[in-house]
mmCIF file of C-alpha atoms in Angstrom:
data_model
loop_
_atom_site.group_PDB
_atom_site.id
_atom_site.type_symbol
_atom_site.label_atom_id
_atom_site.label_comp_id
_atom_site.label_asym_id
_atom_site.label_seq_id
_atom_site.Cartn_x
_atom_site.Cartn_y
_atom_site.Cartn_z
ATOM 1 C CA ARG T 1 182.730 106.518 39.090
ATOM 2 C CA LYS T 2 179.401 108.008 40.088
ATOM 3 C CA PRO T 3 179.929 110.594 42.841
ATOM 4 C CA ILE T 4 178.322 110.092 46.238
ATOM 5 C CA ILE T 5 177.483 112.862 48.683
ATOM 6 C CA ALA T 6 176.496 111.782 52.187
ATOM 7 C CA GLY T 7 175.401 114.001 55.040
ATOM 8 C CA ASN T 8 176.262 112.768 58.533
ATOM 9 C CA TRP T 9 173.864 114.523 60.870
ATOM 10 C CA LYS T 10 175.493 113.071 64.006
ATOM 11 C CA MET T 11 173.375 113.914 67.104
ATOM 12 C CA TYR T 12 171.472 116.879 65.685
ATOM 13 C CA LYS T 13 167.914 117.813 64.683
ATOM 14 C CA THR T 14 164.450 117.295 66.099
ATOM 15 C CA ARG T 15 161.710 115.491 64.191
ATOM 16 C CA ASP T 16 160.208 118.765 62.971
ATOM 17 C CA GLU T 17 163.599 119.851 61.675
ATOM 18 C CA VAL T 18 164.104 116.502 59.957
ATOM 19 C CA LEU T 19 160.771 116.747 58.159
ATOM 20 C CA SER T 20 161.397 120.347 57.177
ATOM 21 C CA PHE T 21 164.736 119.349 55.667
ATOM 22 C CA VAL T 22 163.468 116.422 53.619
ATOM 23 C CA TYR T 23 160.556 118.418 52.223
ATOM 24 C CA ALA T 24 162.963 121.209 51.255
ATOM 25 C CA VAL T 25 165.410 118.984 49.347
ATOM 26 C CA ASN T 26 163.203 116.290 47.815
ATOM 27 C CA GLU T 27 162.251 118.073 44.627
ATOM 28 C CA LYS T 28 165.713 119.582 44.156
ATOM 29 C CA MET T 29 167.826 116.413 44.252
ATOM 30 C CA PRO T 30 169.475 115.691 40.890
ATOM 31 C CA SER T 31 168.864 112.306 39.296
ATOM 32 C CA ASN T 32 170.506 109.363 41.033
ATOM 33 C CA ASP T 33 171.753 108.374 37.585
ATOM 34 C CA LEU T 34 174.213 111.241 38.043
ATOM 35 C CA VAL T 35 174.970 111.237 41.765
ATOM 36 C CA ASP T 36 174.058 109.287 44.883
ATOM 37 C CA SER T 37 172.605 111.578 47.548
ATOM 38 C CA VAL T 38 172.452 110.153 51.069
ATOM 39 C CA ILE T 39 171.370 111.479 54.452
ATOM 40 C CA CYS T 40 172.579 109.575 57.532
ATOM 41 C CA SER T 41 170.346 110.653 60.383
ATOM 42 C CA PRO T 42 169.951 109.710 64.040
ATOM 43 C CA ALA T 43 168.295 106.297 64.263
ATOM 44 C CA LEU T 44 165.128 107.721 65.799
ATOM 45 C CA TYR T 45 164.259 109.495 62.535
ATOM 46 C CA LEU T 46 165.242 106.886 59.950
ATOM 47 C CA ARG T 47 161.717 105.654 59.303
ATOM 48 C CA ASP T 48 160.358 109.200 59.081
ATOM 49 C CA LEU T 49 162.914 109.997 56.396
ATOM 50 C CA VAL T 50 162.492 106.768 54.449
ATOM 51 C CA LYS T 51 158.725 107.292 54.281
ATOM 52 C CA ARG T 52 159.232 110.781 52.865
ATOM 53 C CA GLN T 53 162.381 110.453 50.764
ATOM 54 C CA GLY T 54 162.094 111.494 47.149
ATOM 55 C CA SER T 55 163.089 109.206 44.311
ATOM 56 C CA ASN T 56 166.608 110.670 44.209
ATOM 57 C CA LEU T 57 167.390 110.670 47.931
ATOM 58 C CA ARG T 58 168.561 107.688 49.973
ATOM 59 C CA ILE T 59 168.680 107.302 53.755
ATOM 60 C CA GLY T 60 171.544 105.909 55.805
ATOM 61 C CA ALA T 61 172.173 105.054 59.451
ATOM 62 C CA GLN T 62 175.134 106.190 61.539
ATOM 63 C CA ASN T 63 175.831 102.856 63.191
ATOM 64 C CA VAL T 64 174.798 99.196 63.303
ATOM 65 C CA HIS T 65 175.561 96.206 65.510
ATOM 66 C CA PHE T 66 177.084 93.085 63.995
ATOM 67 C CA ALA T 67 174.767 90.618 65.781
ATOM 68 C CA GLU T 68 171.478 89.475 64.286
ATOM 69 C CA GLU T 69 169.723 90.168 67.580
ATOM 70 C CA GLY T 70 170.363 89.725 71.274
ATOM 71 C CA ALA T 71 170.900 91.303 74.661
ATOM 72 C CA TYR T 72 172.656 94.450 73.433
ATOM 73 C CA THR T 73 170.827 97.283 75.151
ATOM 74 C CA GLY T 74 170.683 100.432 73.053
ATOM 75 C CA GLU T 75 172.061 98.826 69.892
ATOM 76 C CA ILE T 76 170.437 98.400 66.469
ATOM 77 C CA ALA T 77 170.496 95.127 64.529
ATOM 78 C CA PRO T 78 171.061 95.167 60.764
ATOM 79 C CA LYS T 79 167.665 93.615 60.082
ATOM 80 C CA MET T 80 166.083 96.531 61.952
ATOM 81 C CA LEU T 81 167.710 98.921 59.491
ATOM 82 C CA VAL T 82 166.483 96.811 56.590
ATOM 83 C CA ASP T 83 162.992 96.876 58.060
ATOM 84 C CA ALA T 84 163.180 100.662 58.244
ATOM 85 C CA GLY T 85 164.215 100.880 54.578
ATOM 86 C CA VAL T 86 167.792 102.053 55.137
ATOM 87 C CA LYS T 87 170.224 101.668 52.205
ATOM 88 C CA TYR T 88 173.542 102.870 53.708
ATOM 89 C CA VAL T 89 175.279 102.799 57.070
ATOM 90 C CA ILE T 90 178.346 104.659 58.326
ATOM 91 C CA ILE T 91 180.791 102.265 59.982
ATOM 92 C CA GLY T 92 183.977 103.070 61.879
ATOM 93 C CA HIS T 93 183.628 106.833 62.166
ATOM 94 C CA SER T 94 186.463 108.254 64.251
ATOM 95 C CA GLU T 95 183.998 109.469 66.872
ATOM 96 C CA ARG T 96 182.723 105.917 67.266
ATOM 97 C CA ARG T 97 186.273 104.595 67.461
ATOM 98 C CA ALA T 98 187.431 107.213 69.969
ATOM 99 C CA MET T 99 184.378 107.614 72.199
ATOM 100 C CA PHE T 100 182.689 104.217 71.963
ATOM 101 C CA ASN T 101 185.693 101.929 71.781
ATOM 102 C CA GLU T 102 185.122 100.627 68.267
ATOM 103 C CA THR T 103 188.046 98.567 66.998
ATOM 104 C CA ASP T 104 189.029 97.380 63.551
ATOM 105 C CA GLU T 105 187.760 93.951 64.585
ATOM 106 C CA SER T 106 184.270 95.230 65.412
ATOM 107 C CA VAL T 107 184.272 97.455 62.329
ATOM 108 C CA ASN T 108 185.034 94.417 60.181
ATOM 109 C CA LYS T 109 182.196 92.450 61.770
ATOM 110 C CA LYS T 110 179.794 95.328 61.176
ATOM 111 C CA ILE T 111 180.771 95.579 57.506
ATOM 112 C CA HIS T 112 180.114 91.869 57.022
ATOM 113 C CA ALA T 113 176.762 92.191 58.802
ATOM 114 C CA ALA T 114 175.753 95.150 56.618
ATOM 115 C CA PHE T 115 176.589 93.294 53.401
ATOM 116 C CA ASN T 116 174.777 90.189 54.632
ATOM 117 C CA HIS T 117 171.626 92.315 54.812
ATOM 118 C CA GLY T 118 172.058 94.253 51.577
ATOM 119 C CA ILE T 119 173.113 97.536 53.187
ATOM 120 C CA THR T 120 176.006 99.484 51.672
ATOM 121 C CA PRO T 121 178.671 100.356 54.249
ATOM 122 C CA ILE T 122 180.433 103.715 54.269
ATOM 123 C CA LEU T 123 183.722 102.793 55.933
ATOM 124 C CA CYS T 124 185.567 105.640 57.648
ATOM 125 C CA VAL T 125 189.347 105.623 57.966
ATOM 126 C CA GLY T 126 191.745 108.369 58.977
ATOM 127 C CA GLU T 127 194.726 109.452 61.012
ATOM 128 C CA MET T 128 195.257 111.723 64.001
ATOM 129 C CA LEU T 129 197.358 114.882 63.798
ATOM 130 C CA GLU T 130 200.297 113.231 65.550
ATOM 131 C CA HIS T 131 200.315 110.499 62.912
ATOM 132 C CA ARG T 132 200.491 113.004 60.068
ATOM 133 C CA GLU T 133 203.155 115.077 61.783
ATOM 134 C CA ASN T 134 205.251 111.928 62.291
ATOM 135 C CA ASN T 135 204.766 110.733 58.687
ATOM 136 C CA GLN T 136 202.662 107.785 59.835
ATOM 137 C CA THR T 137 199.515 108.563 57.828
ATOM 138 C CA GLU T 138 199.978 105.790 55.282
ATOM 139 C CA THR T 139 200.970 103.211 57.901
ATOM 140 C CA VAL T 140 197.903 103.943 60.030
ATOM 141 C CA ILE T 141 195.439 104.022 57.148
ATOM 142 C CA LYS T 142 196.797 100.888 55.489
ATOM 143 C CA GLU T 143 196.499 98.973 58.756
ATOM 144 C CA GLN T 144 192.893 100.118 59.131
ATOM 145 C CA ILE T 145 191.964 99.110 55.588
ATOM 146 C CA VAL T 146 193.632 95.696 55.754
ATOM 147 C CA LYS T 147 191.894 94.838 59.035
ATOM 148 C CA ASP T 148 188.549 96.425 58.197
ATOM 149 C CA LEU T 149 188.226 94.636 54.823
ATOM 150 C CA GLU T 150 189.355 91.228 56.032
ATOM 151 C CA GLY T 151 187.284 88.408 54.562
ATOM 152 C CA LEU T 152 185.351 90.559 52.112
ATOM 153 C CA THR T 153 184.981 89.457 48.509
ATOM 154 C CA ALA T 154 186.105 91.568 45.566
ATOM 155 C CA GLU T 155 182.463 92.087 44.640
ATOM 156 C CA GLN T 156 181.673 93.409 48.109
ATOM 157 C CA VAL T 157 184.640 95.785 48.150
ATOM 158 C CA THR T 158 183.582 97.129 44.761
ATOM 159 C CA GLU T 159 180.242 98.129 46.287
ATOM 160 C CA LEU T 160 181.802 99.533 49.459
ATOM 161 C CA VAL T 161 182.290 103.267 49.962
ATOM 162 C CA ILE T 162 185.417 104.391 51.810
ATOM 163 C CA ALA T 163 185.442 107.809 53.473
ATOM 164 C CA TYR T 164 188.859 109.264 54.221
ATOM 165 C CA GLU T 165 188.394 111.477 57.255
ATOM 166 C CA PRO T 166 191.564 112.904 58.777
ATOM 167 C CA ILE T 167 190.663 113.013 62.459
ATOM 168 C CA TRP T 168 192.460 116.324 62.906
ATOM 169 C CA ALA T 169 190.057 117.938 60.407
ATOM 170 C CA ILE T 170 186.706 116.697 61.755
ATOM 171 C CA GLY T 171 184.734 119.521 63.312
ATOM 172 C CA THR T 172 187.864 121.599 63.819
ATOM 173 C CA GLY T 173 187.482 123.943 60.887
ATOM 174 C CA LYS T 174 190.762 122.603 59.540
ATOM 175 C CA THR T 175 190.606 120.954 56.151
ATOM 176 C CA ALA T 176 193.215 118.928 54.355
ATOM 177 C CA THR T 177 194.178 120.796 51.208
ATOM 178 C CA PRO T 178 192.614 119.315 48.073
ATOM 179 C CA GLU T 179 196.075 118.101 47.114
ATOM 180 C CA VAL T 180 196.638 116.322 50.446
ATOM 181 C CA ALA T 181 193.123 114.880 50.406
ATOM 182 C CA ASP T 182 193.572 113.587 46.858
ATOM 183 C CA GLU T 183 197.006 112.163 47.630
ATOM 184 C CA THR T 184 195.675 110.220 50.611
ATOM 185 C CA CYS T 185 192.597 109.022 48.740
ATOM 186 C CA GLY T 186 194.978 107.893 46.011
ATOM 187 C CA PHE T 187 196.966 105.937 48.587
ATOM 188 C CA ILE T 188 193.743 104.283 49.763
ATOM 189 C CA ARG T 189 193.023 103.305 46.160
ATOM 190 C CA GLU T 190 196.519 101.844 45.805
ATOM 191 C CA THR T 191 196.035 99.858 49.013
ATOM 192 C CA VAL T 192 192.786 98.424 47.671
ATOM 193 C CA LYS T 193 194.631 97.600 44.450
ATOM 194 C CA GLU T 194 197.250 95.636 46.386
ATOM 195 C CA LEU T 195 194.513 93.665 48.123
ATOM 196 C CA TYR T 196 191.957 93.202 45.334
ATOM 197 C CA GLY T 197 193.479 94.240 42.003
ATOM 198 C CA ASP T 198 193.021 96.943 39.376
ATOM 199 C CA VAL T 199 189.356 96.413 38.567
ATOM 200 C CA VAL T 200 188.201 96.760 42.167
ATOM 201 C CA SER T 201 190.465 99.722 42.943
ATOM 202 C CA GLU T 202 189.205 101.599 39.903
ATOM 203 C CA ALA T 203 185.577 100.880 40.768
ATOM 204 C CA ILE T 204 185.522 101.635 44.494
ATOM 205 C CA ARG T 205 184.299 105.075 45.473
ATOM 206 C CA ILE T 206 186.364 107.079 47.940
ATOM 207 C CA GLN T 207 184.950 110.132 49.688
ATOM 208 C CA TYR T 208 186.742 112.892 51.549
ATOM 209 C CA GLY T 209 185.378 114.094 54.878
ATOM 210 C CA GLY T 210 186.691 116.660 57.317
ATOM 211 C CA SER T 211 185.301 120.181 57.527
ATOM 212 C CA VAL T 212 183.900 120.077 53.991
ATOM 213 C CA LYS T 213 182.212 123.400 53.247
ATOM 214 C CA VAL T 214 180.437 125.084 50.354
ATOM 215 C CA ASN T 215 183.613 127.052 49.653
ATOM 216 C CA ASN T 216 185.840 124.000 49.152
ATOM 217 C CA ILE T 217 183.580 121.249 47.793
ATOM 218 C CA LYS T 218 184.140 122.072 44.113
ATOM 219 C CA GLU T 219 187.915 122.079 44.451
ATOM 220 C CA LEU T 220 187.823 118.777 46.335
ATOM 221 C CA MET T 221 185.489 117.150 43.817
ATOM 222 C CA ALA T 222 187.731 118.196 40.934
ATOM 223 C CA LYS T 223 190.477 115.852 42.167
ATOM 224 C CA PRO T 224 190.788 112.503 40.358
ATOM 225 C CA ASN T 225 190.772 110.216 43.404
ATOM 226 C CA ILE T 226 187.930 111.945 45.285
ATOM 227 C CA ASP T 227 184.529 110.563 44.358
ATOM 228 C CA GLY T 228 182.389 112.407 46.862
ATOM 229 C CA ALA T 229 182.200 113.746 50.379
ATOM 230 C CA LEU T 230 180.996 112.684 53.806
ATOM 231 C CA ILE T 231 179.848 115.948 55.322
ATOM 232 C CA GLY T 232 179.055 116.676 58.951
ATOM 233 C CA GLY T 233 177.756 119.990 60.264
ATOM 234 C CA ALA T 234 177.610 121.707 56.886
ATOM 235 C CA SER T 235 175.063 119.144 55.671
ATOM 236 C CA LEU T 236 172.470 120.134 58.276
ATOM 237 C CA GLU T 237 171.165 123.016 56.159
ATOM 238 C CA ALA T 238 169.011 122.057 53.180
ATOM 239 C CA ASP T 239 170.454 124.688 50.849
ATOM 240 C CA ASN T 240 173.974 123.570 51.653
ATOM 241 C CA PHE T 241 173.185 119.927 51.000
ATOM 242 C CA ILE T 242 171.650 120.769 47.632
ATOM 243 C CA TYR T 243 174.756 122.791 46.770
ATOM 244 C CA PHE T 244 177.063 119.894 47.680
ATOM 245 C CA VAL T 245 175.145 117.468 45.507
ATOM 246 C CA GLU T 246 175.056 119.823 42.538
ATOM 247 C CA ALA T 247 178.763 120.576 42.926
ATOM 248 C CA ALA T 248 179.559 116.876 42.732
ATOM 249 C CA ILE T 249 177.872 116.650 39.344
ATOM 250 C CA GLN T 250 179.457 119.775 37.915
ATOM 251 C CA GLU T 251 182.916 118.386 38.434
#
């Protein structure tokens, strides 16, 4: 499976900072034959990035609405992302679920909408600390996956990217050990296998996200069930992002 490194910039950077970043990384991105390199920026800067992306960098959005258009103040329709040249979109991030009331039902609708417009979804799933402490990690994640993938074809799921992000490790400085991360990503793969069979489960790419840093990316990428990383704050620096992408290839 080709590794995929995606930076989630959340609500950071000004336009000048965005342009400085893309100019700094463009010529240093390894070939997309080896690794998929994606930056998911605030919506305001998507077009700026797409216009300036190098041949080995792709741009993603952080959210999308499931409706074609309509009276949804502040939302972004999938065809707007297509018009901007976006290739990926993060769907179901824990911050969206917790702070903006996203449910598995709305996540599922958004995934269908993204596929209907040729955009690759990066689906986020993960458990809270209380779930892990009460041995409910697998129950919670399986329920998310079953509901979030409802109605998708095997071909669509093969193209999907799943990001396992333990909620207790996002922005906290805590990181699941590589062994725990790999074990949970392996469980996600087994769940996909139950739903769609061997071929799909072997093809789907599963990222780890949750306080990924330059000092743990290589160890994480060396694990058999981890195909990449969805990286928050550490992806804001150009040198760091280049390091993450190169580390994914080396392993």
